[in-house]
Amino acid sequence: MDQDDLFGNNDDTAPKPKAKAKEKRPDESVAPSPAQRVETLRKELERHNRLYYTDARPEISDREYDLLMAELAALEAKHPELATADSPTRRVNEAAPAAEAVAPGKQVVHTVPMLSLANSYDPGELREFDARVKRLLGGPAEVEYVVELKIDGLAVSLMYIDGRLAYGATRGDGRRGEVITHNLARVSDVMTELPQSMKRTGHRLELRGEVFMEIAEFERINARIEAAGEQPFANPRNLAAGTLKQVEKPVTDPDDERRLRMFHYALGETDFDLPPTQGGFLDWLDQHGFSVNPQRCLCPDIEAVIAYSEEWETRRHELPYGTDGLVVKINDRNLWSLLGATGKSPRSMIAYKFSAEQAETRLVDIRCSVGRTGAVTPVAQLEPVFLSGSTIERASLHNFDEVERLDVRVGDRVIIEKAGEVIPKVIRVVDSVRTGSEQEWVPPGVCPECESPLVRLEEEVVVRCDNLSCPAQVRESLLHYASRHAMDIKGLGDKLVEKLLEKGAVMDIADLYSLTPEHLENVERMAEKSAANVVGEIDESRDRPLHHLLFALGIRHVGEGVARLLAGSFETLNDLMAARPEALAAVDGVGDVMAESIVKFFETPRNAQLISRLQEAGVMGPNPLWSAGKTADGPLAGMTLVLTGTLPNLKREEAAAKILSAGGKVSGSVSKKTDFVVAGEEAGSKLDKATKLGVKVITEAELLEMLGAH
Ligand SMILES: [Zn+2]
């Protein structure tokens, strides 16, 4: 199995080191002995492996790396007495990091990429998949499949070296994951040491599987989180993810322990001799004590797969955990590498998604909620109904037009649907069972929270409360201001904000900066230490960068992306406030509508006052994006680039950072002002637009060449 890649991908698609050479030969005048040189080379290669794979900061190009490796191999061939079993030339995969090099929070490279699966949604698509497989395999009569349940959790990788868990990592982007060994080791289904019978010195075994949280545990933890006044998690998957990324800290109360589970189901890198079929591999895992999902099926053909899927489509609620479909794999693993992969997905397996779950219940009322921008949203109040692993009591109706379109009346039987992670929505009314006692719903003319008249702008479906001091809006704007991607003020959650408003301790975001620990202790009967913590968090938020501040202000149409664009073009908040609409609209990616909305926001006297009070409180919005763009007179100075699609090696943020530090600008949309569009795989409309406007399209490699890093 040594170099066998189960997904048919070779490591040559892995990211390449990109930095300039720093490696120097030792002084030639005192030529080292072969033994000394071998020693030096091994140390250097180990170091570069670590720099590249663990620290993600390579110092030499891969060409130079190959040369060092070739020199070492040549020396070892010439002097066999110098060859050792642990030489980088002998390593199963010299790329994989050694155990001691992998610290929490660092990144590791998955030497066998963790690919994602293509999806199918109905039996027809499964039959097409089967037909394609047979065609590629030269037309066997039937192909045998193993079907496993698709658990809604997080894919992880566990690397055992010399029989011990060397590290555990997240899937990440499939090529690089984050090391989370300490948190994985807490999962009771994760072995930190292999059984004695499996221990072999110098051997590696990488197992993969899904970490998830059972529904009952999710509800228990969420109840505790809510009781503590914090925001509960939307679903078990998010809570499991949060738990896996938790910073290591001792759990003082055993009830705070969040119990996760894991099912093992796949193999990464290994030099173990393992059963050649997926079914055999799962049995092997089971026999050796690894937690494997007992719900699996060996199917002689695709029709058996479809029958099995139909069974679970209805039985899925009997399980203590959430499942959103099945994974269908060819049983014979030797065929996997033969079939290879297309784009990001292996051809030998496919996911099958169950249809979105629906339930019928009674709509008992329609109430309106008021959001941060004053938007009033009708929400259906339902008779509690169990759907997709949780009890649903509310469903979205989006806006007043939607209520009219559905012709939904109070007392109606309705069908609600929950697809993926989105909040449930009302799909339709079961009007065949109407009794005539249902009440038509009349949209309110005034705000349900402050009774100001509601307004509806032309060509907008949204109805708004225009009262800027509407308590609902103030509450939502405070929560938005404190949220993670805005000013990131931890501890300022729902309950606390509610209390602060109720007691009049704050009226708007600027008031936050005059809060003292005593205030908090009074309004929320908060412990001294946590009160001091929250005030400390508020204090720290003064230094958040300008783009966070712009997003936090909650200007309509200004999301995180636009906030970045603005911060890249205006050095200070005052510069931005003084900008004319034309200057704003001239920023690539900012259109007329946004420009108008921004100007209107700053023109509103109340907002202008709010900002000057924030500035008096020391909230200045330092602007790293501006300095990054302007101080560098790099190879891309003055140029605007647009990124689209998935780049082969760089993540989008990485590419953007490189462009910025080379003096260039990154824009969110293509226009005539765009100098280059960097297109990766699955580039969409931006690529079309570039072609139409005649903007030059380049690849990641060409970008790197322009940056002078090759
Ligand atoms: Zn209102």
XYZ file of C-alpha atoms in Angstrom, residues 8-680:
673
model
C -5.980 8.089 -7.261
C -4.334 11.425 -6.711
C -0.643 11.827 -6.582
C 1.207 14.063 -4.281
C 2.499 16.128 -7.163
C -0.679 18.146 -6.967
C 0.198 19.271 -3.444
C 1.177 22.917 -2.956
C 4.751 23.667 -3.836
C 7.155 25.659 -1.728
C 7.480 29.134 -3.080
C 10.045 31.126 -1.179
C 13.457 32.126 -2.433
C 16.497 29.984 -1.862
C 18.469 30.459 1.289
C 20.283 27.145 1.293
C 24.024 27.543 0.877
C 26.676 24.957 0.387
C 29.257 24.826 3.170
C 32.558 26.446 2.345
C 34.092 24.400 -0.476
C 37.642 24.903 0.789
C 37.017 22.631 3.769
C 35.116 19.874 1.994
C 33.159 17.771 4.528
C 33.501 14.019 4.634
C 30.650 12.058 2.998
C 29.389 11.104 6.464
C 29.314 14.748 7.545
C 27.601 15.807 4.345
C 24.975 13.053 4.680
C 24.311 14.175 8.229
C 23.990 17.826 7.161
C 21.687 16.956 4.280
C 19.399 14.868 6.465
C 19.108 17.629 9.027
C 18.450 20.200 6.341
C 15.812 18.065 4.650
C 14.073 17.420 7.967
C 14.102 21.119 8.652
C 12.654 21.982 5.246
C 9.980 19.329 5.658
C 8.996 20.927 8.913
C 9.064 24.441 7.473
C 6.949 23.432 4.545
C 4.468 20.972 5.958
C 4.064 22.002 9.549
C 4.884 25.689 9.669
C 3.756 26.434 6.106
C 6.748 28.776 5.660
C 9.094 27.136 3.188
C 12.514 28.660 2.667
C 13.558 26.918 -0.535
C 11.903 26.047 -3.820
C 10.863 22.471 -4.479
C 13.491 22.274 -7.207
C 16.166 23.071 -4.641
C 14.575 20.618 -2.260
C 14.722 17.917 -4.943
C 18.398 18.687 -5.545
C 19.227 18.246 -1.858
C 17.275 14.997 -1.846
C 19.041 13.777 -4.999
C 22.433 14.612 -3.530
C 21.604 12.635 -0.401
C 20.322 9.669 -2.414
C 23.499 9.688 -4.537
C 25.731 9.753 -1.458
C 23.782 6.910 0.134
C 24.054 4.853 -3.050
C 27.792 5.438 -3.213
C 28.329 4.774 0.489
C 25.800 2.072 1.456
C 27.271 2.005 4.967
C 25.817 5.494 5.496
C 22.249 4.538 4.562
C 19.810 4.284 7.466
C 16.186 3.199 7.721
C 15.025 6.619 8.884
C 16.786 8.616 6.186
C 14.497 11.103 4.411
C 15.186 9.146 1.200
C 13.673 6.015 2.739
C 10.693 7.466 4.451
C 7.364 6.143 3.117
C 6.556 9.703 2.447
C 9.231 12.127 3.355
C 6.639 14.837 3.387
C 4.697 13.661 6.394
C 5.759 15.408 9.566
C 7.306 13.635 12.492
C 5.158 13.343 15.580
C 7.038 15.805 17.747
C 6.832 18.506 15.105
C 3.073 18.735 15.240
C 1.751 21.180 17.800
C -1.899 22.178 18.308
C -3.103 24.895 15.984
C -0.427 24.120 13.393
C -1.242 22.826 9.976
C -0.431 19.433 8.550
C -0.544 18.328 4.969
C -2.763 15.361 4.184
C -0.351 13.385 2.046
C -3.364 11.526 0.717
C -5.803 14.386 0.095
C -9.138 14.276 1.905
C -11.332 14.735 -1.130
C -14.985 15.625 -1.045
C -17.605 13.472 -2.702
C -19.877 14.263 -5.597
C -23.540 14.331 -4.597
C -26.544 12.542 -6.006
C -30.145 13.212 -5.111
C -32.317 10.522 -6.633
C -32.164 6.854 -7.678
C -31.718 7.918 -11.300
C -28.460 9.652 -10.452
C -27.248 6.581 -8.576
C -27.949 4.435 -11.651
C -26.030 6.934 -13.799
C -23.111 6.710 -11.398
C -23.211 2.907 -11.635
C -23.354 3.021 -15.441
C -20.356 5.380 -15.565
C -18.353 3.154 -13.223
C -19.102 0.082 -15.337
C -18.167 1.888 -18.530
C -14.843 3.035 -17.051
C -14.125 -0.483 -15.803
C -14.730 -2.012 -19.211
C -18.253 -3.281 -18.655
C -18.458 -5.774 -15.778
C -21.981 -7.205 -15.300
C -22.293 -5.860 -11.770
C -20.196 -3.820 -9.378
C -20.336 -4.514 -5.672
C -20.835 -1.525 -3.374
C -20.530 -0.825 0.312
C -23.058 1.669 1.613
C -22.470 3.638 4.803
C -24.575 6.286 6.485
C -23.428 9.836 5.914
C -23.093 11.377 9.345
C -23.526 15.100 9.678
C -20.289 15.792 11.510
C -16.689 16.713 10.813
C -14.193 14.632 8.902
C -10.931 14.184 10.776
C -7.654 12.362 10.334
C -5.785 10.396 13.016
C -2.130 9.592 12.400
C -0.605 6.726 14.375
C 3.169 6.415 14.281
C 4.911 3.573 16.123
C 1.513 2.583 17.510
C 0.725 5.915 19.148
C -1.540 8.755 18.106
C 1.046 11.183 16.742
C -1.467 13.806 15.745
C -5.089 14.323 14.830
C -6.214 16.954 12.369
C -9.257 18.503 10.765
C -10.031 17.980 7.102
C -9.309 21.655 6.449
C -9.398 22.322 2.737
C -8.711 18.654 2.047
C -4.994 19.199 1.576
C -4.070 20.927 4.793
C -5.808 20.491 8.086
C -5.415 22.008 11.493
C -3.859 19.978 14.284
C -6.397 19.316 17.059
C -4.795 16.311 18.734
C -5.630 17.381 22.289
C -9.332 17.748 21.531
C -9.549 14.545 19.498
C -7.824 12.636 22.276
C -10.766 13.569 24.524
C -13.221 11.826 22.211
C -13.894 8.464 23.828
C -14.003 6.674 20.454
C -10.495 7.855 19.580
C -7.668 5.495 20.502
C -4.544 7.288 21.630
C -2.613 4.052 21.396
C -3.112 1.124 19.040
C -3.798 -2.338 20.493
C -0.610 -4.263 21.284
C -1.188 -6.671 18.385
C -1.084 -3.777 15.908
C 1.979 -1.992 17.227
C 4.891 -2.005 14.858
C 7.884 0.250 15.218
C 8.460 2.570 12.318
C 5.004 2.009 10.856
C 2.362 4.568 10.078
C -1.394 4.226 10.011
C -3.652 7.144 9.198
C -7.324 6.526 9.905
C -10.121 8.856 8.970
C -13.645 9.218 10.113
C -16.407 11.501 11.232
C -16.600 13.187 14.615
C -20.145 14.079 15.581
C -22.408 14.831 18.505
C -25.498 12.822 19.304
C -28.777 14.729 19.323
C -29.456 14.210 23.043
C -26.003 15.509 23.952
C -26.486 18.486 21.631
C -29.703 19.408 23.397
C -28.132 18.995 26.836
C -25.129 21.214 26.035
C -27.209 23.802 24.231
C -29.496 24.100 27.252
C -26.448 24.784 29.437
C -25.095 27.327 26.978
C -28.418 29.110 26.862
C -28.721 29.076 30.641
C -25.338 30.794 30.806
C -26.737 33.596 28.667
C -24.798 32.695 25.556
C -25.881 32.053 22.014
C -26.887 28.396 21.523
C -25.587 26.464 18.503
C -27.823 26.000 15.478
C -27.221 22.276 15.059
C -25.130 19.368 16.364
C -22.589 19.801 13.601
C -21.748 23.393 14.558
C -21.501 22.467 18.203
C -19.209 19.540 17.392
C -17.035 21.845 15.289
C -16.878 24.418 18.069
C -15.937 21.715 20.543
C -13.144 20.356 18.363
C -11.634 23.810 17.969
C -11.986 24.698 21.650
C -8.883 25.987 23.315
C -7.534 23.444 25.728
C -8.713 24.161 29.226
C -9.452 21.987 32.205
C -13.131 21.156 32.607
C -13.978 21.824 36.233
C -17.613 20.749 36.092
C -18.029 17.268 34.559
C -21.399 18.400 33.170
C -19.528 20.885 30.990
C -17.735 18.066 29.227
C -19.071 17.939 25.681
C -19.259 14.327 24.652
C -18.342 13.715 21.042
C -18.351 10.451 19.150
C -16.451 9.168 16.172
C -17.005 6.558 13.486
C -13.941 5.402 11.562
C -14.468 4.715 7.879
C -11.462 5.526 5.718
C -7.776 5.070 5.326
C -5.211 7.763 4.661
C -1.501 7.141 4.427
C -0.306 3.764 5.680
C 2.199 0.974 5.296
C -0.045 -1.578 7.018
C -1.197 -4.589 5.060
C -4.963 -4.234 5.038
C -7.969 -6.036 3.537
C -8.413 -5.075 -0.130
C -12.125 -4.315 0.149
C -13.942 -1.479 1.918
C -16.262 -3.984 3.611
C -13.265 -6.005 4.778
C -11.507 -2.858 5.965
C -14.520 -1.781 8.046
C -14.727 -5.275 9.568
C -11.005 -5.144 10.285
C -11.436 -1.813 12.081
C -14.323 -3.276 14.040
C -12.332 -6.370 15.038
C -9.478 -4.214 16.293
C -11.732 -2.170 18.523
C -12.185 0.982 16.443
C -15.618 2.502 16.570
C -17.348 1.724 13.269
C -20.942 2.458 12.366
C -22.834 -0.856 12.541
C -25.328 0.517 10.005
C -23.672 -0.468 6.754
C -24.483 -2.761 3.909
C -22.632 -4.775 1.302
C -24.747 -4.471 -1.839
C -24.283 -6.810 -4.828
C -25.502 -4.145 -7.271
C -26.875 -0.603 -7.524
C -30.507 -1.715 -7.134
C -29.638 -3.096 -3.704
C -28.034 0.272 -2.906
C -31.247 2.055 -3.880
C -33.346 -0.310 -1.758
C -31.056 0.349 1.214
C -31.315 4.120 0.681
C -35.114 3.914 0.665
C -35.029 2.029 3.931
C -32.946 4.726 5.652
C -34.814 7.611 4.106
C -37.692 6.672 6.416
C -35.767 5.097 9.286
C -33.217 7.874 9.782
C -35.025 9.311 12.809
C -34.533 6.105 14.748
C -30.849 6.962 15.029
C -29.440 8.857 18.006
C -27.495 11.129 15.621
C -28.268 13.100 12.490
C -27.686 11.652 9.045
C -28.347 13.451 5.789
C -27.720 10.644 3.356
C -25.527 7.728 2.390
C -22.050 7.218 1.038
C -21.777 4.632 -1.716
C -18.305 3.184 -2.336
C -17.084 0.499 -4.706
C -16.189 -2.412 -2.443
C -12.966 -3.384 -4.218
C -10.457 -0.748 -3.137
C -8.033 -1.693 -5.912
C -10.514 -0.204 -8.357
C -10.380 3.145 -6.564
C -6.917 4.093 -7.748
C -7.757 2.687 -11.162
C -10.735 5.031 -11.496
C -8.936 8.031 -10.050
C -10.606 11.329 -9.406
C -12.349 14.018 -11.367
C -11.624 17.523 -10.140
C -12.108 17.280 -6.425
C -14.046 14.034 -6.168
C -13.050 10.394 -6.532
C -14.889 8.496 -9.289
C -15.210 5.380 -7.162
C -17.678 6.759 -4.644
C -20.623 9.090 -4.417
C -22.770 10.654 -1.723
C -26.520 10.228 -1.844
C -28.524 12.967 -0.157
C -31.885 12.296 1.416
C -34.563 14.723 0.314
C -35.104 17.827 2.430
C -37.152 16.903 5.426
C -40.696 18.088 5.717
C -43.286 17.948 8.425
C -46.895 18.969 8.770
C -48.131 21.036 11.678
C -50.573 23.796 12.594
C -49.747 27.457 12.287
C -51.068 29.062 15.452
C -49.995 32.645 14.879
C -47.865 34.967 12.790
C -45.679 37.395 14.704
C -43.286 39.994 13.428
C -39.695 40.383 14.489
C -37.648 43.519 13.913
C -34.058 43.202 12.758
C -31.034 45.448 13.088
C -31.844 47.432 9.978
C -35.464 47.771 11.037
C -36.610 45.093 8.606
C -39.813 43.509 9.837
C -40.036 39.758 9.230
C -43.187 37.689 9.695
C -42.470 34.490 11.613
C -44.853 31.543 11.751
C -45.556 30.295 15.272
C -46.186 26.567 15.066
C -47.522 23.740 17.126
C -44.240 22.047 18.123
C -43.224 19.389 15.627
C -40.154 17.183 15.448
C -38.119 17.661 12.277
C -34.515 16.825 11.343
C -33.491 16.019 14.844
C -34.987 18.968 16.664
C -38.289 20.379 17.808
C -39.507 23.198 15.604
C -41.791 25.914 16.951
C -41.120 28.706 14.474
C -40.584 28.936 10.753
C -39.682 31.787 8.479
C -42.210 33.443 6.210
C -39.571 35.831 4.798
C -41.740 38.889 4.120
C -45.295 40.133 3.795
C -45.461 39.293 0.087
C -44.605 35.689 0.865
C -47.488 35.458 3.342
C -49.775 36.702 0.608
C -48.314 34.371 -2.010
C -48.738 31.326 0.235
C -52.185 32.566 1.253
C -51.378 31.289 4.704
C -53.960 31.900 7.416
C -53.813 31.564 11.167
C -55.024 28.073 12.073
C -53.927 26.509 8.771
C -52.231 23.128 8.517
C -48.885 23.868 6.870
C -45.945 21.926 5.484
C -42.595 23.093 6.760
C -39.239 22.134 5.339
C -35.725 22.175 6.656
C -32.899 21.788 4.187
C -29.364 21.564 5.489
C -28.568 24.143 8.087
C -31.050 26.797 7.094
C -33.869 27.698 9.417
C -37.119 25.926 8.618
C -39.572 27.629 6.327
C -43.224 27.254 5.463
C -43.511 25.614 2.043
C -47.239 25.452 1.524
C -50.657 25.314 3.082
C -52.630 22.065 3.160
C -55.813 23.786 2.023
C -57.763 20.559 1.545
C -58.232 20.360 5.315
C -59.348 23.955 5.825
C -62.435 24.213 8.019
C -63.315 27.808 7.311
C -62.384 28.903 10.805
C -58.899 29.997 9.680
C -58.199 33.690 10.068
C -56.677 35.809 7.350
C -53.655 37.637 8.649
C -53.446 41.390 8.358
C -49.909 42.769 8.215
C -49.300 45.328 10.945
C -49.073 49.001 10.031
C -46.879 49.847 12.994
C -43.710 48.384 14.468
C -44.546 45.598 16.941
C -41.835 46.880 19.287
C -42.067 50.663 19.192
C -45.320 51.313 17.347
C -43.711 53.654 14.815
C -45.421 53.521 11.432
C -43.855 50.953 9.124
C -42.553 52.040 5.742
C -42.010 50.169 2.545
C -39.606 51.622 0.020
C -40.493 51.343 -3.605
C -39.272 48.189 -5.336
C -38.433 46.591 -2.017
C -40.213 43.602 -0.548
C -38.992 44.460 2.912
C -41.089 46.512 5.293
C -39.152 48.546 7.844
C -39.443 50.385 11.102
C -37.690 53.698 10.491
C -37.341 54.685 14.123
C -33.612 54.676 14.803
C -34.123 54.327 18.530
C -36.564 51.439 18.133
C -35.585 49.100 21.000
C -35.550 46.069 18.710
C -33.171 47.767 16.308
C -30.928 49.024 19.084
C -30.753 45.516 20.530
C -29.935 43.945 17.169
C -27.396 46.622 16.308
C -25.607 46.084 19.635
C -25.509 42.337 19.029
C -24.245 42.881 15.509
C -21.602 45.342 16.710
C -20.332 42.786 19.232
C -20.436 39.815 16.844
C -17.342 37.905 15.895
C -16.719 39.327 12.437
C -17.531 42.826 13.630
C -15.923 44.106 16.859
C -15.692 40.633 18.377
C -16.701 41.503 21.933
C -16.944 38.170 23.689
C -19.451 37.826 26.494
C -21.772 40.522 25.181
C -24.586 38.172 24.246
C -28.373 38.214 23.982
C -29.214 38.158 27.663
C -26.701 40.773 28.758
C -27.663 43.183 25.980
C -31.327 42.742 26.860
C -30.615 43.565 30.510
C -28.407 46.538 29.693
C -31.153 48.028 27.542
C -33.848 47.256 30.052
C -31.961 49.055 32.825
C -31.014 51.911 30.551
C -27.308 51.245 31.064
C -26.725 51.590 27.313
C -28.795 53.289 24.633
C -26.460 52.704 21.700
C -23.087 51.233 20.764
C -21.080 54.264 21.903
C -22.437 53.804 25.439
C -20.643 50.464 25.659
C -17.347 52.274 26.140
C -18.442 53.984 29.330
C -19.555 50.750 31.007
C -17.709 49.763 34.171
C -17.564 46.357 35.858
C -19.834 47.811 38.562
C -22.517 48.591 35.971
C -22.501 45.002 34.827
C -22.499 43.600 38.341
C -25.568 45.704 39.067
C -27.651 44.977 35.987
C -26.893 41.316 35.532
C -25.754 40.342 39.037
C -22.661 39.216 37.255
C -19.665 37.830 39.098
C -16.894 40.386 39.550
C -14.471 38.482 37.372
C -16.782 37.946 34.405
C -17.903 41.576 34.573
C -14.270 42.653 34.431
C -13.737 40.277 31.503
C -16.569 41.769 29.472
C -15.350 45.302 30.155
C -11.861 44.162 29.161
C -13.260 42.786 25.898
C -15.063 46.057 25.191
C -11.855 47.912 25.935
C -9.884 45.754 23.506
C -12.428 46.304 20.757
C -11.184 49.908 20.470
C -8.291 48.606 18.394
C -10.263 46.592 15.855
C -9.257 47.436 12.286
C -11.276 49.852 10.181
C -12.871 47.172 8.015
C -14.254 45.471 11.126
C -15.557 48.801 12.390
C -17.223 49.584 9.054
C -18.956 46.225 9.072
C -19.882 46.640 12.745
C -21.630 49.964 12.119
C -24.291 48.069 10.217
C -24.463 50.339 7.178
C -26.946 48.852 4.748
C -25.303 46.947 1.874
C -21.913 47.074 3.605
C -20.992 43.493 4.391
C -17.585 42.198 5.345
C -16.341 42.160 1.756
C -17.412 45.711 0.914
C -15.980 46.913 4.229
C -12.615 45.528 3.146
C -12.832 47.209 -0.240
C -13.629 50.535 1.397
C -10.794 50.197 3.900
C -8.464 49.452 1.007
C -9.437 52.720 -0.680
C -9.911 55.148 2.216
C -7.292 55.531 4.879
C -9.470 56.695 7.741
C -13.089 56.712 8.748
C -13.096 60.505 8.363
C -11.792 60.229 4.791
C -14.584 57.827 4.023
C -17.212 60.053 5.643
C -16.005 63.013 3.613
C -16.062 61.080 0.347
C -18.511 62.135 -2.348
C -20.816 59.477 -3.804
C -18.831 59.461 -7.068
C -15.616 58.726 -5.180
C -17.292 55.833 -3.395
C -18.855 54.432 -6.535
C -15.440 54.604 -8.196
C -14.143 51.959 -5.795
C -14.105 48.719 -7.696
C -16.858 46.512 -6.322
C -18.878 49.374 -4.841
C -21.841 50.310 -6.983
C -24.132 53.330 -7.035
C -26.653 51.747 -4.682
C -24.007 51.053 -2.061
C -22.437 54.474 -2.483
C -25.808 56.096 -1.927
C -26.477 53.972 1.130
C -23.068 54.821 2.622
C -23.483 58.550 2.050
C -26.971 58.453 3.492
C -25.735 56.637 6.571
C -23.042 59.196 7.345
C -25.347 62.127 6.538
C -27.858 61.059 9.150
C -27.098 63.401 12.070
C -27.680 60.672 14.615
C -25.079 58.429 12.960
C -22.576 61.267 12.635
C -22.959 61.973 16.349
C -22.604 58.301 17.158
C -19.351 58.118 15.224
C -17.867 61.180 16.869
C -18.750 59.688 20.257
C -17.077 56.423 19.248
C -13.993 58.361 18.216
C -13.974 60.250 21.508
C -14.079 56.859 23.217
C -10.932 55.919 21.306
C -12.462 53.779 18.566
C -10.338 54.952 15.660
C -10.247 51.962 13.322
C -6.558 51.487 12.541
C -6.297 50.494 8.904
C -3.848 47.721 8.051
C -5.457 47.220 4.638
C -4.633 50.748 3.585
C -0.998 50.666 4.647
C -0.571 47.239 3.097
C -1.780 48.552 -0.218
C 0.028 51.868 -0.277
C 3.448 51.463 1.281
C 4.511 48.604 -0.930
C 5.720 49.666 -4.325
C 5.800 46.033 -5.341
C 5.428 44.432 -8.754
C 1.636 44.925 -8.696
C 1.645 48.568 -7.554
C -1.417 50.376 -8.842
C -3.002 47.269 -10.302
C -6.408 45.842 -9.484
C -6.902 42.096 -9.534
C -9.966 39.939 -9.144
C -9.823 36.380 -7.809
C -12.298 33.787 -8.994
C -12.732 30.033 -8.727
C -10.638 27.649 -6.671
C -6.925 28.173 -7.107
C -4.817 25.012 -7.224
C -2.573 25.865 -4.275
C -3.300 29.174 -2.635
C -6.335 29.832 -0.544
C -8.165 32.940 -1.565
C -7.039 34.916 1.504
C -3.456 33.845 0.864
C -3.615 35.014 -2.731
C -5.233 38.295 -1.662
C -2.564 38.858 0.981
C 0.189 38.273 -1.583
C -1.402 40.724 -4.007
C -1.816 43.368 -1.318
C 1.744 43.031 -0.133
C 2.927 43.370 -3.735
C 1.185 46.739 -3.883
C -1.890 45.542 -5.755
C -5.559 45.821 -4.925
C -8.067 42.997 -4.780
C -11.546 43.730 -5.980
C -14.695 41.697 -5.607
C -16.013 42.283 -9.090
C -14.746 42.574 -12.625
C -14.937 45.914 -14.401
C -13.009 47.836 -17.023
C -10.773 49.025 -14.192
C -9.642 45.463 -13.523
C -6.102 44.734 -14.676
C -6.121 40.963 -14.234
C -8.539 38.224 -13.311
C -6.852 35.306 -11.576
C -9.006 32.310 -12.430
C -8.945 28.890 -10.808
